[in-house]
């Protein structure tokens, strides 16, 4: 297969982890005779520095015309403590999600047998965890009306949802549930928020179209607790943008390191693949960041092109590296810590 992949390395550790994913994908391409063309493009703080905006039109052009987008991370500390900054790297990510129509963010959480004891949670609680949080990505409070009033002394952000936005996300959730354990949990705050009541109403309306799926409705605060107490209670979860943002960071604790969990963002056209971790600026340039979340995101990419064997080959080699202790310092404990680039080289060679 010929694949034209937009490569958005971004900021912080983004370029380093992306490099390893490229090595792995190239090794897969060689082994399975695919032809990958990489199209690098600017995003994030590095794009602000180069051209004054975090998601320039030229980058959008590259992404919109690609078969898929592989994304590293964006964010830079010099913007975090400056609430008055007019242009921020994160705006690039939001603009990209919106312009590419990436309304569904697929964030799986699973455990690796060799890493169960790395999680701060007890083995018997998390063993066998395999869930997907399907986060709405182009609506809600991230994109609602926001402003200041009263001379800057009052600020507001609005959580707005239209029925069709909830429905298209929920349908993806139902479809996913049908392919898995046929359980779907709608996570909301319907005891307080009107937008959440529309979520419930919409999802309830779809239930009859998927009679085999057992749907539950839970409040997000309770889920925040249950998710770490008993993650096996969940399979496919659907939720609004902000709730999903928070719950997916929380869920990553189950796997033992934030550096492990991949994600995909899908819409009607091109999809984007990225690790769920951020730009981890403290580690930038040190060759110490864990590249596995990005590598596993590449596996999700192959999977979506029905290249199942290729995806499995990536997951297998990742499992092998974990089992053999070829890991970066976040996972090394008393063992040897390998550099980001060494892990990438090892993975590529072992493919
Ligand atoms: C994520 C990130 C982003 C988000 C930030 C960087 C805007 O936290 O992808 O989860 O909040 O969506
Ligand atoms: Mn987040």
mmCIF file with all atom_site columns, C-alpha atoms and ligand atoms in Angstrom, residues 97 105 107 135 142 244-246 248-249 258 276-278, ligand 2:
data_model
loop_
_atom_site.group_PDB
_atom_site.id
_atom_site.type_symbol
_atom_site.label_atom_id
_atom_site.label_alt_id
_atom_site.label_comp_id
_atom_site.label_asym_id
_atom_site.label_entity_id
_atom_site.label_seq_id
_atom_site.pdbx_PDB_ins_code
_atom_site.Cartn_x
_atom_site.Cartn_y
_atom_site.Cartn_z
_atom_site.occupancy
_atom_site.B_iso_or_equiv
_atom_site.pdbx_formal_charge
_atom_site.auth_seq_id
_atom_site.auth_comp_id
_atom_site.auth_asym_id
_atom_site.auth_atom_id
_atom_site.pdbx_PDB_model_num
ATOM   1  C  CA  . UNK A 1 97  ? -9.038  19.184 15.261 1.00 0.00 ? 97  UNK A CA  1
ATOM   2  C  CA  . UNK A 1 105 ? -10.959 10.888 19.983 1.00 0.00 ? 105 UNK A CA  1
ATOM   3  C  CA  . UNK A 1 107 ? -8.245  6.712  23.789 1.00 0.00 ? 107 UNK A CA  1
ATOM   4  C  CA  . UNK A 1 135 ? -14.006 11.573 23.792 1.00 0.00 ? 135 UNK A CA  1
ATOM   5  C  CA  . UNK A 1 142 ? -13.540 23.741 24.313 1.00 0.00 ? 142 UNK A CA  1
ATOM   6  C  CA  . UNK A 1 244 ? -12.854 12.971 28.336 1.00 0.00 ? 244 UNK A CA  1
ATOM   7  C  CA  . UNK A 1 245 ? -9.764  15.136 28.644 1.00 0.00 ? 245 UNK A CA  1
ATOM   8  C  CA  . UNK A 1 246 ? -9.717  14.662 32.394 1.00 0.00 ? 246 UNK A CA  1
ATOM   9  C  CA  . UNK A 1 248 ? -8.147  9.909  29.938 1.00 0.00 ? 248 UNK A CA  1
ATOM   10 C  CA  . UNK A 1 249 ? -5.254  11.400 31.904 1.00 0.00 ? 249 UNK A CA  1
ATOM   11 C  CA  . UNK A 1 258 ? 1.616   8.202  30.611 1.00 0.00 ? 258 UNK A CA  1
ATOM   12 C  CA  . UNK A 1 276 ? -1.984  11.065 24.804 1.00 0.00 ? 276 UNK A CA  1
ATOM   13 C  CA  . UNK A 1 277 ? 0.930   12.608 26.715 1.00 0.00 ? 277 UNK A CA  1
ATOM   14 C  CA  . UNK A 1 278 ? 1.968   16.195 26.252 1.00 0.00 ? 278 UNK A CA  1
HETATM 15 MN MN1 . LIG B 2 .   ? -5.436  16.244 27.955 1.00 0.00 ? 2   LIG B MN1 1
#
